[in-house]
PDB file of C-alpha atoms in Angstrom:
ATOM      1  CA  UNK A1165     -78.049  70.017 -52.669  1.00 81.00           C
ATOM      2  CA  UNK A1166     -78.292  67.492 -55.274  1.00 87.00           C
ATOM      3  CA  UNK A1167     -79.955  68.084 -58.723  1.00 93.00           C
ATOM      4  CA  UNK A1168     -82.097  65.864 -60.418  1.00 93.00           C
ATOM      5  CA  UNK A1169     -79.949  63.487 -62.524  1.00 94.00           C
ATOM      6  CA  UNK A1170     -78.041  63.017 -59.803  1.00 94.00           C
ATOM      7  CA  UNK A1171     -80.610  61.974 -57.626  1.00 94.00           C
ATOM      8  CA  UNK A1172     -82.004  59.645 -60.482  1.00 94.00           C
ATOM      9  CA  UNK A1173     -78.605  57.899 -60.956  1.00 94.00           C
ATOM     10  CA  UNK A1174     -78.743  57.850 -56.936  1.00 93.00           C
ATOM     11  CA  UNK A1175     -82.093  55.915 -57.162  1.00 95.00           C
ATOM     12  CA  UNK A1176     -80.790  53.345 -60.281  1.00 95.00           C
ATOM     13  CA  UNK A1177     -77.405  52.836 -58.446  1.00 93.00           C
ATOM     14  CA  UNK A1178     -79.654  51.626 -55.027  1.00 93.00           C
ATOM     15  CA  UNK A1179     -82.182  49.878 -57.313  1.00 95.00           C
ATOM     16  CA  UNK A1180     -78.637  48.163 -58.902  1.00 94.00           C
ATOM     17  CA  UNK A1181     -77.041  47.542 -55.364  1.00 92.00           C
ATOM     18  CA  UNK A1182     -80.837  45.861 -54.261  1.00 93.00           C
ATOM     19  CA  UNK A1183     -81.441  43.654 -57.034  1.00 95.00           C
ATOM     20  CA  UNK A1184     -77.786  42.082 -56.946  1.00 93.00           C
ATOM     21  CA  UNK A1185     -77.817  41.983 -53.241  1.00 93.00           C
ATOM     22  CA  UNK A1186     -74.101  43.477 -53.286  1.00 88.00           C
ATOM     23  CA  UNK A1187     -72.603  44.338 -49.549  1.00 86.00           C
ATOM     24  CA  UNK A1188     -71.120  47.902 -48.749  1.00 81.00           C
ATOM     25  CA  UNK A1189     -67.940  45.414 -48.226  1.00 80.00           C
ATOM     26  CA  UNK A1190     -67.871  43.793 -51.984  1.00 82.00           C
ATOM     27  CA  UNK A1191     -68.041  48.085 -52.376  1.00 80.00           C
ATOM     28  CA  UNK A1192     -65.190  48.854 -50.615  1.00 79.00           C
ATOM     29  CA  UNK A1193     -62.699  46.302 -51.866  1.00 73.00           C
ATOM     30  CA  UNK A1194     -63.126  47.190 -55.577  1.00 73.00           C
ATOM     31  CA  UNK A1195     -59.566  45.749 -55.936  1.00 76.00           C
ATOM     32  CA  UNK A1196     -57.569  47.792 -58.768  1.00 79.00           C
ATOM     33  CA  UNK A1197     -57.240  46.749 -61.837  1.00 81.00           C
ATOM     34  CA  UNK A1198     -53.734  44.330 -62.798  1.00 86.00           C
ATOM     35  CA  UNK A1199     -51.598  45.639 -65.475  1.00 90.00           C
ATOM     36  CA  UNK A1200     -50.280  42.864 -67.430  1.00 89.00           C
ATOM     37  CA  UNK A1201     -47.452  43.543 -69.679  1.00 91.00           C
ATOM     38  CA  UNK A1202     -47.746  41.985 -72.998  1.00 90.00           C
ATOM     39  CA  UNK A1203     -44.468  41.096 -74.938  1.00 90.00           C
ATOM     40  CA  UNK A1204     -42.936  42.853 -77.430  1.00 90.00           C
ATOM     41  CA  UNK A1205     -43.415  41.175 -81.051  1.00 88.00           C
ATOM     42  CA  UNK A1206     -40.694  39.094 -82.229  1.00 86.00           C
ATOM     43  CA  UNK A1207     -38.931  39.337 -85.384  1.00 83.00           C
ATOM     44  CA  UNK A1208     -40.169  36.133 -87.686  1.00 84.00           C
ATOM     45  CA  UNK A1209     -37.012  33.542 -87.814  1.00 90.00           C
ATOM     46  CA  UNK A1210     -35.460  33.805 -90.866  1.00 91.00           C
ATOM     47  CA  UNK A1211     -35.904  30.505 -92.694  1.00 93.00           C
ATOM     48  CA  UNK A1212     -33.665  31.460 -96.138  1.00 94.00           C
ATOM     49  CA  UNK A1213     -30.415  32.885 -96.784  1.00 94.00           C
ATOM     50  CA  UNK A1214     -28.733  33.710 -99.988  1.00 94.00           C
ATOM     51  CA  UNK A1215     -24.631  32.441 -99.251  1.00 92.00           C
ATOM     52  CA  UNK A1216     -23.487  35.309-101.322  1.00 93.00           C
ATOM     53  CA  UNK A1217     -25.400  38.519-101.190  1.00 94.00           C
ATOM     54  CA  UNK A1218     -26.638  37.706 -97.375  1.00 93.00           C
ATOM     55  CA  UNK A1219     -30.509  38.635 -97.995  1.00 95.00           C
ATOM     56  CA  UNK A1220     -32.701  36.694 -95.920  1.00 94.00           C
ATOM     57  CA  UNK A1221     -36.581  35.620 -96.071  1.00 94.00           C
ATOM     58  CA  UNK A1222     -38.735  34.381 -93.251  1.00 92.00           C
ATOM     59  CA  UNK A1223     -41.126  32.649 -95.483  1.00 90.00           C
ATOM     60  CA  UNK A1224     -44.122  34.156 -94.567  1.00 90.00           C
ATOM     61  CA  UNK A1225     -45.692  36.412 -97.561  1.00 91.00           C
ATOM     62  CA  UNK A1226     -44.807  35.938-101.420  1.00 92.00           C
ATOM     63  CA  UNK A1227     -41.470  34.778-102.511  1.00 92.00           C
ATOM     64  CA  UNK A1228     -38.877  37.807-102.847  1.00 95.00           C
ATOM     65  CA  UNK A1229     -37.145  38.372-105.953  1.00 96.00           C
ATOM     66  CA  UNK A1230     -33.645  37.216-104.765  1.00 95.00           C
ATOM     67  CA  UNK A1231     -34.728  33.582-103.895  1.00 95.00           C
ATOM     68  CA  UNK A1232     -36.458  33.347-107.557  1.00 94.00           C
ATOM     69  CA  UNK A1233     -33.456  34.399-109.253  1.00 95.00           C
ATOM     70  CA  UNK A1234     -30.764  32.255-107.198  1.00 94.00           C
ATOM     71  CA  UNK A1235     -33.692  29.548-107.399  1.00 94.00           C
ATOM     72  CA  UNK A1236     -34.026  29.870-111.827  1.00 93.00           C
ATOM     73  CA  UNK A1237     -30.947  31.841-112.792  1.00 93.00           C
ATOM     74  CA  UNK A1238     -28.041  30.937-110.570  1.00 94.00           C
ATOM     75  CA  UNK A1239     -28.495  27.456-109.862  1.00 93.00           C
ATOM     76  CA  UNK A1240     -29.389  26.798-106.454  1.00 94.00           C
ATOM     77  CA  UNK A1241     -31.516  24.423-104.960  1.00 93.00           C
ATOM     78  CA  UNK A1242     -34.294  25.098-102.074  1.00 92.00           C
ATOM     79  CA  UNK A1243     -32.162  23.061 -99.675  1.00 92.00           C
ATOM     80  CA  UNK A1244     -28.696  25.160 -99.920  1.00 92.00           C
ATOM     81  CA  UNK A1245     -30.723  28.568 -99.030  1.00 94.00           C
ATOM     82  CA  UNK A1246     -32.437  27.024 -96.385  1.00 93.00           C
ATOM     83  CA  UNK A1247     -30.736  27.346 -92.769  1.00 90.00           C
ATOM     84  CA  UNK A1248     -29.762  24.820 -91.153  1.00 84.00           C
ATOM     85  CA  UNK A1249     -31.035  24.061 -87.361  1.00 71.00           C
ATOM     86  CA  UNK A1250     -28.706  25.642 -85.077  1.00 58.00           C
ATOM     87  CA  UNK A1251     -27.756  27.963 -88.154  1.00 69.00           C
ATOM     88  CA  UNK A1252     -27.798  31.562 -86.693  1.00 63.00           C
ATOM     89  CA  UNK A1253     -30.385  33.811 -88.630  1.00 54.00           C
ATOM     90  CA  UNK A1254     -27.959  37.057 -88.527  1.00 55.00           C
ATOM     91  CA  UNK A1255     -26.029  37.890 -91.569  1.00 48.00           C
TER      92      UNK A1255
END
């Protein structure tokens, strides 16, 4: 014996199934849903290497203190702390 919701859902679910004319079939083949795998996040390329000390900046977010201080206190240019393509990013 059903109760009363459950014959109320009974008569929206048929008033549903009427008004968008859907088959027992389309029903029956509710296919399941795909599970899609979504690739792990990658490590950002690092762009900037200090020659001695080995620490390393993507250049995403604010400059680090290391590349300020080899950029105004030890000399070096933008171009020598920048890798080169086909420069490995690991220290």
């Amino acid at each position: 014996m059903r109760t009363a919701e459950q014959e109320a859902v009974l008569r929206s679910v048929r008033k549903l199934i009427e008004y968008w004319q859907i088959d027992a079939e389309e029903l029956a083949g509710i296919p399941q849903p795909r599970v899609v795998e979504v690739p792990a996040p990658q490590e950002p390329a690092v762009k900037y290497r200090h020659p001695i000390t080995g620490e390393s900046w993507d250049g995403s977010g604010g400059q680090p203190a290391w590349l300020r201080e080899a950029l105004i206190r030890e000399g070096y240019t933008v171009e020598e702390l920048r890798l080169k393509d086909g420069e490995t990013s690991g220290a």
